[in-house]
mmCIF file of C-alpha atoms and ligand atoms in Angstrom:
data_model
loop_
_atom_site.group_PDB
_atom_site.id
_atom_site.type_symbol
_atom_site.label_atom_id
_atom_site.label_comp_id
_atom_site.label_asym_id
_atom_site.label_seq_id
_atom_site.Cartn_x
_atom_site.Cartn_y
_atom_site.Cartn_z
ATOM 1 C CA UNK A 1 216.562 36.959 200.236
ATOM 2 C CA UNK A 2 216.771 34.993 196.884
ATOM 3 C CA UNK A 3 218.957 36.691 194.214
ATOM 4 C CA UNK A 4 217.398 38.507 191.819
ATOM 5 C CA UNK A 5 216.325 36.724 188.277
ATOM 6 C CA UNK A 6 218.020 37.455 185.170
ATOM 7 C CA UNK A 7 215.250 39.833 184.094
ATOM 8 C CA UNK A 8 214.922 41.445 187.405
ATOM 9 C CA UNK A 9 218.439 42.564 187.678
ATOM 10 C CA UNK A 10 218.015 43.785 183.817
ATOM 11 C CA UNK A 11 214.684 46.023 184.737
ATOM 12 C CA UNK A 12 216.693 47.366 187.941
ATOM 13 C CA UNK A 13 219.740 48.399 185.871
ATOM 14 C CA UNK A 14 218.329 51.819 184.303
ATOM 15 C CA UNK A 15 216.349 54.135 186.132
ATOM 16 C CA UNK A 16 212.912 55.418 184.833
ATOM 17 C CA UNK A 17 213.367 59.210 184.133
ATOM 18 C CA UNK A 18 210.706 62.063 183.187
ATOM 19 C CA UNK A 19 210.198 61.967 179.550
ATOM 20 C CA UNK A 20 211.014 65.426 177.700
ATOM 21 C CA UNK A 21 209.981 66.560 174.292
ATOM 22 C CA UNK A 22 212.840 66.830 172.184
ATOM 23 C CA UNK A 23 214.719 70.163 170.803
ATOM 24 C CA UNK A 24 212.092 72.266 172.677
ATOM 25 C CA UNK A 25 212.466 73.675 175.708
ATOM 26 C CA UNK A 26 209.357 76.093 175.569
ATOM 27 C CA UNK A 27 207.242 72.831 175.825
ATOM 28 C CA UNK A 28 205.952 71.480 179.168
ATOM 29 C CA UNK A 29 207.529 67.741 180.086
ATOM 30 C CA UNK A 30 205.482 65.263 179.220
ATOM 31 C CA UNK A 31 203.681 63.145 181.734
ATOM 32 C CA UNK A 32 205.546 59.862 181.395
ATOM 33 C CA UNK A 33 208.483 58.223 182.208
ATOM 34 C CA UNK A 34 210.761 55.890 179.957
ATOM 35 C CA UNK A 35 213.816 53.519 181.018
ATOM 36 C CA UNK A 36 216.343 52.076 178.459
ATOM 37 C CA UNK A 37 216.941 48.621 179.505
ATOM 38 C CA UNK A 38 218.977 45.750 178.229
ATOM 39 C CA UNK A 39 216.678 42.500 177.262
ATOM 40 C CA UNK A 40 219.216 39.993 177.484
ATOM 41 C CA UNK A 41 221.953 39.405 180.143
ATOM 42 C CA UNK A 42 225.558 40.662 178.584
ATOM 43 C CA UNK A 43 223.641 41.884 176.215
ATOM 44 C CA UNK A 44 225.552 44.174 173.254
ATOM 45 C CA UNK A 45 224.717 48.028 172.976
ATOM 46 C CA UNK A 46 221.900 47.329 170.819
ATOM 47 C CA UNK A 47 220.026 44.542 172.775
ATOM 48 C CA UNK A 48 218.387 47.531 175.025
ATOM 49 C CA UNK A 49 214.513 48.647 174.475
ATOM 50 C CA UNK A 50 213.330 51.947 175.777
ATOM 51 C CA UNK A 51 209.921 51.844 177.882
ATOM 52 C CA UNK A 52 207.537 54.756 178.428
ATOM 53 C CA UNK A 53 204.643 54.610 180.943
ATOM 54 C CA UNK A 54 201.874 57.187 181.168
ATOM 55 C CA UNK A 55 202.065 59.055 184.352
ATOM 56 C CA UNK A 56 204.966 60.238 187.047
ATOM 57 C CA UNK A 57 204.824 57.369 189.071
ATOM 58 C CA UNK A 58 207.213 54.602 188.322
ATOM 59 C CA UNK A 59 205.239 51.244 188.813
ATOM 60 C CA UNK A 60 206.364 48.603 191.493
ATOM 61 C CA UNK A 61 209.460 47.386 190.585
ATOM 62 C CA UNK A 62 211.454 45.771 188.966
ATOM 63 C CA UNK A 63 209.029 45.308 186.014
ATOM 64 C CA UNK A 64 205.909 47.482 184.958
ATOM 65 C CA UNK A 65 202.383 46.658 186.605
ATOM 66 C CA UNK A 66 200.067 44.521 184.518
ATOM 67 C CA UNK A 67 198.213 45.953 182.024
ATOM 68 C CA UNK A 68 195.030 47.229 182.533
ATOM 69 C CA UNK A 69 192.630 44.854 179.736
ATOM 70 C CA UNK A 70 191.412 47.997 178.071
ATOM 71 C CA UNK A 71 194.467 49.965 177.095
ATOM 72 C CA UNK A 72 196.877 49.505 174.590
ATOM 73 C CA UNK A 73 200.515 49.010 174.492
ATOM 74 C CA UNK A 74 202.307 50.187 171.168
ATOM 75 C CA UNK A 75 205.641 48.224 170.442
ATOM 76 C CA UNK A 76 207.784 49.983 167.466
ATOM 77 C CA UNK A 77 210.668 48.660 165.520
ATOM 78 C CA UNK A 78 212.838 51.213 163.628
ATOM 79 C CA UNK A 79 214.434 51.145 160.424
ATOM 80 C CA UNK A 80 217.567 51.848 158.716
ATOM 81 C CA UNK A 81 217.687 48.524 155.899
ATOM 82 C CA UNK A 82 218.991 46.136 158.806
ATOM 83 C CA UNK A 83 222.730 48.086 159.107
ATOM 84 C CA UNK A 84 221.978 51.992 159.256
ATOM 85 C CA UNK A 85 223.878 52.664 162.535
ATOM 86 C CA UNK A 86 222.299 56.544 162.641
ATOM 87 C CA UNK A 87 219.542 54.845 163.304
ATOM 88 C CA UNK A 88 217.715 53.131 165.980
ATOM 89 C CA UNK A 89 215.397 53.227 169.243
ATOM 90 C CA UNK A 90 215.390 56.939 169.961
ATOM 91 C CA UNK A 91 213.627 57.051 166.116
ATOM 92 C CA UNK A 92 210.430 56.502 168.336
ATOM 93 C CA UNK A 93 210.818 59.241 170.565
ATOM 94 C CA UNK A 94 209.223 62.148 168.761
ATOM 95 C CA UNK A 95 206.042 60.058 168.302
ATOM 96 C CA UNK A 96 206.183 58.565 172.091
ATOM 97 C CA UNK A 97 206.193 62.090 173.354
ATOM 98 C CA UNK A 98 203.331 62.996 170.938
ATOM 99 C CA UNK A 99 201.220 59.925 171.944
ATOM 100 C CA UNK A 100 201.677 60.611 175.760
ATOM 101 C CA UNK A 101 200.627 63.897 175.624
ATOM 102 C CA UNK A 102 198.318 62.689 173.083
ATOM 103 C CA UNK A 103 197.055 60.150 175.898
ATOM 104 C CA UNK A 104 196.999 63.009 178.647
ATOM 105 C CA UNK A 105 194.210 64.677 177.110
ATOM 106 C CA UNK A 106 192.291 62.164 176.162
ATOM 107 C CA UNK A 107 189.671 60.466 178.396
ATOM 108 C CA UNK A 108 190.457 56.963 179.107
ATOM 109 C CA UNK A 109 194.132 56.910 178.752
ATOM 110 C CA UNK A 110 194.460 54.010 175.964
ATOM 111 C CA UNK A 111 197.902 53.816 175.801
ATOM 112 C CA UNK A 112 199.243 51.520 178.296
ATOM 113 C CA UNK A 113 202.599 52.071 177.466
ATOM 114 C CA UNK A 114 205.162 52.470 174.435
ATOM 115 C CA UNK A 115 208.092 50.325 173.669
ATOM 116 C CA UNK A 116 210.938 51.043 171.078
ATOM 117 C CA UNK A 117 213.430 47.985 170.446
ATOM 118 C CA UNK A 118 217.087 47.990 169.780
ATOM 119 C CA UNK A 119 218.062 45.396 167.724
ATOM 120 C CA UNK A 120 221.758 44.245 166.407
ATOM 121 C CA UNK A 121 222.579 45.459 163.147
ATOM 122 C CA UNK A 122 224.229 44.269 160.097
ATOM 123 C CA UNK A 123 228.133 46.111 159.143
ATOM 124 C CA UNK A 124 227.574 49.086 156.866
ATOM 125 C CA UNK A 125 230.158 49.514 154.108
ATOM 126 C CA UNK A 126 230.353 53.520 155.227
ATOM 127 C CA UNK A 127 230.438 53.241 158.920
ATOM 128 C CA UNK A 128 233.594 50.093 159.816
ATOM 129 C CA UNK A 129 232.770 49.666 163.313
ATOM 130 C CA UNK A 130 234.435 47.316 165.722
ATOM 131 C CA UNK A 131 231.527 47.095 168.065
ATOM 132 C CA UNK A 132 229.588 43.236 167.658
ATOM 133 C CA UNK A 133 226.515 44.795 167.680
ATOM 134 C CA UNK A 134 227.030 46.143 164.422
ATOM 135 C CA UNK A 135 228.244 42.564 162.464
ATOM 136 C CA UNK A 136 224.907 40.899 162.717
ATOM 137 C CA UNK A 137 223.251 38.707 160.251
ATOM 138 C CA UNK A 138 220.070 37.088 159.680
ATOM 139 C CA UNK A 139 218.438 36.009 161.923
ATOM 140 C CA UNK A 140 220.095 37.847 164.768
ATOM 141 C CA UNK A 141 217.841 41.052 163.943
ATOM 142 C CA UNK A 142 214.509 38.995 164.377
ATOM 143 C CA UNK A 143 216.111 37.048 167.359
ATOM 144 C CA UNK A 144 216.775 40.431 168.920
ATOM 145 C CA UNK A 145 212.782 41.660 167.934
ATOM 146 C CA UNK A 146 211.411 38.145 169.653
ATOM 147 C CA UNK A 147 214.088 38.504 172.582
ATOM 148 C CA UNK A 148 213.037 41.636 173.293
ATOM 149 C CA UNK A 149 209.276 41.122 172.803
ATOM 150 C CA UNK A 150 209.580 37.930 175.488
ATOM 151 C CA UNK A 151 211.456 39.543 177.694
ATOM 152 C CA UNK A 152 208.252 42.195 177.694
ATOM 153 C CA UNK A 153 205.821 39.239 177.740
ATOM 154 C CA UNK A 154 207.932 37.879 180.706
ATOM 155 C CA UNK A 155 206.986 41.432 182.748
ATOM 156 C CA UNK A 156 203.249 41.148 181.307
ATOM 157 C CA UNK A 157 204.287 44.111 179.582
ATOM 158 C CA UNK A 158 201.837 43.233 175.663
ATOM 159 C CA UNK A 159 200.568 39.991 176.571
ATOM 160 C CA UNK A 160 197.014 41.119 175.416
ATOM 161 C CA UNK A 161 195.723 42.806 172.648
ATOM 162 C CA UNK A 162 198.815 45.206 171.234
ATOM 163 C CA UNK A 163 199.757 46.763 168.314
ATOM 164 C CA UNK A 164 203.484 45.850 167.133
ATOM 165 C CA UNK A 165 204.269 48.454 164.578
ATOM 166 C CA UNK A 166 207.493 48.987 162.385
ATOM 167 C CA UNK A 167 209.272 51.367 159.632
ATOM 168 C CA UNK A 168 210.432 49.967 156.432
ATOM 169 C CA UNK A 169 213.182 47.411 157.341
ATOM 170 C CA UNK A 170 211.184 47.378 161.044
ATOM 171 C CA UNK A 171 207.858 46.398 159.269
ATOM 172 C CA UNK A 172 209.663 43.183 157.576
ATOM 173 C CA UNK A 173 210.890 42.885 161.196
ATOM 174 C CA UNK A 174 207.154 43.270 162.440
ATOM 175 C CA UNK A 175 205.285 40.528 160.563
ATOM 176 C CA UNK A 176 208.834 38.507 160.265
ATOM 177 C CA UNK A 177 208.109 38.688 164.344
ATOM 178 C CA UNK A 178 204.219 36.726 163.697
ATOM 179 C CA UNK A 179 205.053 34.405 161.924
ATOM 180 C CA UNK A 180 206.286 31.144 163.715
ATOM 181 C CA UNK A 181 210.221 31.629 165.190
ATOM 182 C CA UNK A 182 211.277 28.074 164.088
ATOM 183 C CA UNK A 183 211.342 29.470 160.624
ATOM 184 C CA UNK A 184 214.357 31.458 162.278
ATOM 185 C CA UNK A 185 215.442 28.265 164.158
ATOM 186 C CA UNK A 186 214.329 28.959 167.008
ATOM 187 C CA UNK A 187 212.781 26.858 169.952
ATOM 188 C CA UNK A 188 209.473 27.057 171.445
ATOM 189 C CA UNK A 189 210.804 29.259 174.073
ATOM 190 C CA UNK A 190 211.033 31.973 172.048
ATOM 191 C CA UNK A 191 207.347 31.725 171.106
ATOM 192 C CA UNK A 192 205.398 35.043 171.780
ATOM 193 C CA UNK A 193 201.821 36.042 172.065
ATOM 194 C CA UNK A 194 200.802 37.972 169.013
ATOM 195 C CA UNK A 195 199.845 40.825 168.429
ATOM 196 C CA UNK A 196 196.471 41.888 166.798
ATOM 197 C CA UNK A 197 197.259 44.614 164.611
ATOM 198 C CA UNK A 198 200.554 44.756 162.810
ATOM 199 C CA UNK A 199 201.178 48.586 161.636
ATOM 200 C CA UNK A 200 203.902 48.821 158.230
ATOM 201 C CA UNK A 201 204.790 52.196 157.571
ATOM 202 C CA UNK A 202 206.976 52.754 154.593
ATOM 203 C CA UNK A 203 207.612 49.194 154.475
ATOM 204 C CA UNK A 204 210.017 46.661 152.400
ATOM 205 C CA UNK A 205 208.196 43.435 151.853
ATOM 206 C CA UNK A 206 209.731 41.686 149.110
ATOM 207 C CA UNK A 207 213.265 42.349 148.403
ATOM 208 C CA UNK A 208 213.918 40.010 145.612
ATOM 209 C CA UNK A 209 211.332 41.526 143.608
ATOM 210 C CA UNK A 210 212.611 44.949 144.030
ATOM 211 C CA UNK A 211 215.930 43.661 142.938
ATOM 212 C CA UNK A 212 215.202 41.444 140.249
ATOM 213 C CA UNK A 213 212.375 44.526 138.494
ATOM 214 C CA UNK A 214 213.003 47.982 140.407
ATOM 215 C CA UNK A 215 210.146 50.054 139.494
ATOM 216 C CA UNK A 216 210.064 52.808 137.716
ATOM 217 C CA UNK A 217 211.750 55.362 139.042
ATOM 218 C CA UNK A 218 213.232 53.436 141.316
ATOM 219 C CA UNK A 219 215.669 51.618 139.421
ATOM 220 C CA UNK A 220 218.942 53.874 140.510
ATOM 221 C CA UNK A 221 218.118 51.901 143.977
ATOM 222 C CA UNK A 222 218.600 48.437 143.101
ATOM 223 C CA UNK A 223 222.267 48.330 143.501
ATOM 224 C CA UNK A 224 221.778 49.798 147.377
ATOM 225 C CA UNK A 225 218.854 47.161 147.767
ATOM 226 C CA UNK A 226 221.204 44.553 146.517
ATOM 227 C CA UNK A 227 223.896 45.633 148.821
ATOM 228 C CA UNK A 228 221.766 45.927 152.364
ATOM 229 C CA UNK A 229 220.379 42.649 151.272
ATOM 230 C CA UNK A 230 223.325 40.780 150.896
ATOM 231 C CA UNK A 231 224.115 42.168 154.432
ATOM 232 C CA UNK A 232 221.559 41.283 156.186
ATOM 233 C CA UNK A 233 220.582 38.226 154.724
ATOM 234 C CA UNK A 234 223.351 36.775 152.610
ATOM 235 C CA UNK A 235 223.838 35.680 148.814
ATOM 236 C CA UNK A 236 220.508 33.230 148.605
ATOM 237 C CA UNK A 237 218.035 34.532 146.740
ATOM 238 C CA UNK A 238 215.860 31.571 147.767
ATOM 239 C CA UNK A 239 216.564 33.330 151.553
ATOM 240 C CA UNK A 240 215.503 36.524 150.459
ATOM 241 C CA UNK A 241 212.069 34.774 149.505
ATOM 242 C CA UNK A 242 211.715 32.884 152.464
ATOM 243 C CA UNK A 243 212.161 35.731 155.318
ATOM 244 C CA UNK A 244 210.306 38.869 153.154
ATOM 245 C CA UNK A 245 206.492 38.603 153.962
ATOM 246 C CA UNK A 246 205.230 39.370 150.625
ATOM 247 C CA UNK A 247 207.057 36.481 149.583
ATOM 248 C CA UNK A 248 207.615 33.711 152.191
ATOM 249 C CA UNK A 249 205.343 30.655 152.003
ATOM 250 C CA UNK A 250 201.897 30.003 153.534
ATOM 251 C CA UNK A 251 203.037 32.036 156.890
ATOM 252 C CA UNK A 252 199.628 33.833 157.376
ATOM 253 C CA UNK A 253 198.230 31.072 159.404
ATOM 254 C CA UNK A 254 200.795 30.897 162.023
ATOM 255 C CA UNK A 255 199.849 34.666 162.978
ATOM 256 C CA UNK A 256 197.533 33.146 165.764
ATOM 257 C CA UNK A 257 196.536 34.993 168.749
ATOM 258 C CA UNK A 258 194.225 34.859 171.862
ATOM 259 C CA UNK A 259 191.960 37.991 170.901
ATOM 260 C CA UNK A 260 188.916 35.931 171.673
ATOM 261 C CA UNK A 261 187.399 35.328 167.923
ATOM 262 C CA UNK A 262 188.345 38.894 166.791
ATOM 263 C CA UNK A 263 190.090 39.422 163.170
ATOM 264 C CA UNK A 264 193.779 40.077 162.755
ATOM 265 C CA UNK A 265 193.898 43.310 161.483
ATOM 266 C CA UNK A 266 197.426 45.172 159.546
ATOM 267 C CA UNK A 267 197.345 48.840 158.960
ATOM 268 C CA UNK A 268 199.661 49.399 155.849
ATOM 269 C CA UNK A 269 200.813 53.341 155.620
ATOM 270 C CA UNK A 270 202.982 53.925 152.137
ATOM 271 C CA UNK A 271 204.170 57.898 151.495
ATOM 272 C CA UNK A 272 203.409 58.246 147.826
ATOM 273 C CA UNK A 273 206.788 61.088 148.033
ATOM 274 C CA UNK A 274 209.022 58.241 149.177
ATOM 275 C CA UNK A 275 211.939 58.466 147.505
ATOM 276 C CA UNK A 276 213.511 54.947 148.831
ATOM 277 C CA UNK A 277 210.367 52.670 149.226
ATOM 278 C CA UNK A 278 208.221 52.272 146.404
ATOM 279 C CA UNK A 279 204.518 51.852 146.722
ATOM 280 C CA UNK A 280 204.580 48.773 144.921
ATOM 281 C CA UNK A 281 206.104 47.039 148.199
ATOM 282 C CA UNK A 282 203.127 47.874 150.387
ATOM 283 C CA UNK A 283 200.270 46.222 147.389
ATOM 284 C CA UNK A 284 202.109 43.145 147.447
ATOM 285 C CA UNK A 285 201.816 43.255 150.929
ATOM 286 C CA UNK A 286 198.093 44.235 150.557
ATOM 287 C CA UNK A 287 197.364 41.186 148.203
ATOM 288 C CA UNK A 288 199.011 38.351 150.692
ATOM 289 C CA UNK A 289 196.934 39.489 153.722
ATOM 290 C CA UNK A 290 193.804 39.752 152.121
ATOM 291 C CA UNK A 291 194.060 36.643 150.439
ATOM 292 C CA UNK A 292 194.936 35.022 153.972
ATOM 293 C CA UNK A 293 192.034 37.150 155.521
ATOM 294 C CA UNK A 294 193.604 39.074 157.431
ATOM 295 C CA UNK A 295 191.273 42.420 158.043
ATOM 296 C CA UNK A 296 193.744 45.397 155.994
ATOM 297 C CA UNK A 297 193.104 49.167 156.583
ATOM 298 C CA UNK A 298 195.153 51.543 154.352
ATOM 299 C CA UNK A 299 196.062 55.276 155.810
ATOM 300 C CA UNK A 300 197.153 58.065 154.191
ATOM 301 C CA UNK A 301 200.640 59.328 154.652
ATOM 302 C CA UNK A 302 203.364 62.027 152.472
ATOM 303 C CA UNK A 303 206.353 63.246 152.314
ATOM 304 C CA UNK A 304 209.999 61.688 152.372
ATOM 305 C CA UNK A 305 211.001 58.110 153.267
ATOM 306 C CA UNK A 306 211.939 59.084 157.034
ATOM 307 C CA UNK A 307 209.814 61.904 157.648
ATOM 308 C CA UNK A 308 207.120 60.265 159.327
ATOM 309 C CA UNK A 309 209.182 59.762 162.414
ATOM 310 C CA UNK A 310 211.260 62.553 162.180
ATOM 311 C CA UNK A 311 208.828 64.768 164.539
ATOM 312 C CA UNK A 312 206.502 64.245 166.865
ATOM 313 C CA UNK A 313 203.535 65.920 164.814
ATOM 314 C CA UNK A 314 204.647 63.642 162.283
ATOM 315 C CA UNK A 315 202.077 61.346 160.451
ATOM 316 C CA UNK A 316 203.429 58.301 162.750
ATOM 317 C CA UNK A 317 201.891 59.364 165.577
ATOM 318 C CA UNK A 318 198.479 60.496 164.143
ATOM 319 C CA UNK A 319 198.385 57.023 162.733
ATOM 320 C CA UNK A 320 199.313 55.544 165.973
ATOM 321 C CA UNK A 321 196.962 57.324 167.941
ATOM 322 C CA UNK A 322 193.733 56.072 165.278
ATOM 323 C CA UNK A 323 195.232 52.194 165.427
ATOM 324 C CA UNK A 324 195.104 52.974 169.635
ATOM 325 C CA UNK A 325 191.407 54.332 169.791
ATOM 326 C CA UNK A 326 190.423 51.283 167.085
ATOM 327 C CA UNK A 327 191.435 48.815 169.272
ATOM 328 C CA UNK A 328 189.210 50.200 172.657
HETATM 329 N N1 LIG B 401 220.048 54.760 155.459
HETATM 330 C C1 LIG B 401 220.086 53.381 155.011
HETATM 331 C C2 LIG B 401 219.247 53.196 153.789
HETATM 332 C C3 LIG B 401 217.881 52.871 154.180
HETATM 333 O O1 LIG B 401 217.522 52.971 155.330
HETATM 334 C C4 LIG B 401 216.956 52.396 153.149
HETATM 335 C C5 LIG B 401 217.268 52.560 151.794
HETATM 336 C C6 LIG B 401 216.380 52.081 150.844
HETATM 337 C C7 LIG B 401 215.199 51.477 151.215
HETATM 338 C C8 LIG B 401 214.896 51.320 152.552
HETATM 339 C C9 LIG B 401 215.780 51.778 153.525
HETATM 340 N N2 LIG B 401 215.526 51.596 154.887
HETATM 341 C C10 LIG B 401 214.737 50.633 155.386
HETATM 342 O O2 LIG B 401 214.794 50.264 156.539
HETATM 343 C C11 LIG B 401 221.496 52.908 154.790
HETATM 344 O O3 LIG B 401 222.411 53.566 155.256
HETATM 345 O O4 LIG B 401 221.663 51.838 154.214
#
């Protein structure tokens, strides 16, 4: 027998387990089953995705079963400003249990499958860490986000229509992840295939601008803004430009896909109560996509910065679940 590929011997390492609703015993277990598994050989603690799959079957191994053409897989990227180290993959897993029970009692099943990535991190002044997943810079995080999404792509895990969503930091991460990876210096073999829709929930689009005019209200911020930014992304401001979507030049057009003649579409999600993200961030946003023609549906959301993910009733997964049945 041949030895296993790279990738296979990265899908056999973790075993699928049942999924389980979080802090609630009382609740039945969910139908699905999730796996955390590295996406790159030697890879650091946060090169690792977590999977969930409808169902209590695991599919064939080593790698999930194609994708049926008329369900929907949902890839999220968290948040925490590139460094937070409190935060990461399980951020998803409220919402994933929501949208597969969400998906049990719904005719049809539309959701393929869920996918929360890992990514390095940059160092965070309050948390010295030895580990080298935590002393990344730009562009490890969106090498990690491609990596992760082409290892999927290698398993025909979202290589049709899908939805690649992201919070704050994750939403830069998100359309940073459509636009073309040389701009990261990257080679072709990192290219992807896109997504359609592009979710940003509490998003950060153009960090120079928050730094150089915080808005009202916002303006006891700018030092932390200045600080996470100079983490991830170093001293240039001209860099800060050229990687923030609201801001980078002419990208629009490399967000390309094979969705045969159908519109890209971005759903842009801004809490008017968040107290870190102001809602100026998402209508800069707004104004590039439109302008490029990209189709852009706003939704409704409240409440704090990170409480959109913080349970699974949250407003995440209600806006997950209405991107989902769109796409059908
Ligand atoms: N908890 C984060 C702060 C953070 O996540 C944040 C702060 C302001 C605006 C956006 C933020 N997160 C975006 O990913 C930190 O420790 O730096």
């Amino acid at each position: 027998m041949p030895p296993p590929s790279d990738d296979e011997s990265l899908w056999a390492s973790a075993p699928w387990t049942a999924t389980q609703p979080l802090n609630n015993a009382q609740r039945p277990i969910i139908p699905g089953l999730q796996k955390h598994v590295p996406y790159v050989p030697g890879s650091t603690t946060l090169q690792t995705l977590t999977i969930y799959i409808p169902g209590t079957q695991p599919p064939p191994l080593p790698t999930p079963s194609p994708t049926p053409s008329d369900s929907t897989w949902i890839l999220f990227i968290h948040g925490g400003a590139w460094r937070d180290p409190l935060v990461d993959a399980s951020a998803f897993h409220p919402a994933a249990t929501s949208l597969l029970l969400k998906n049990n009692n719904h005719n049809g099943n539309p959701i393929a499958g869920l996918v929360s990535i890992n990514y390095r991190l940059s160092s965070h002044p309050n948390h010295p860490s030895s580990n080298p997943a935590h002393a990344a810079h730009h562009p490890d995080h969106i090498h990690d986000v491609l990596g992760a999404i082409s290892f999927l792509q290698r398993a025909r895990v979202a290589t049709g229509r899908y939805v690649l969503a992201g919070h704050s930091c994750g939403a830069t991460l998100a359309f940073q992840a459509v636009m073309d990876p040389t701009r990261w210096g990257l080679s072709g073999e990192m290219q992807i295939r896109k997504p359609q829709v592009v979710v940003g929930l509490n998003g950060l689009y153009d960090l120079a601008g928050f730094i150089k005019t915080p808005p009202v209200g916002y303006e006891g911020l700018r030092e932390a803004y200045e600080e996470f930014t100079r983490g991830a992304f170093g001293d240039g401001e001209e860099t800060w430009r050229a990687v923030c979507p609201a801001t980078a030049r002419e990208w629009v057009g490399e967000w390309v896909g094979e969705w045969e003649g159908e519109r890209r579409k971005a759903v842009l999600v801004q809490s008017g109560e968040d107290g870190l993200v102001p809602r100026g961030q998402l209508e800069g946003m707004r104004g590039v996509l439109e302008r490029e023609g990209v189709d852009v549906v706003e939704m409704e959301a409240g409440g704090g910065h990170d409480e959109m993910w913080e349970r699974g009733e949250g407003r995440m997964a209600e806006v997950l679940w209405e991107v989902v049945l769109g796409t059908e």
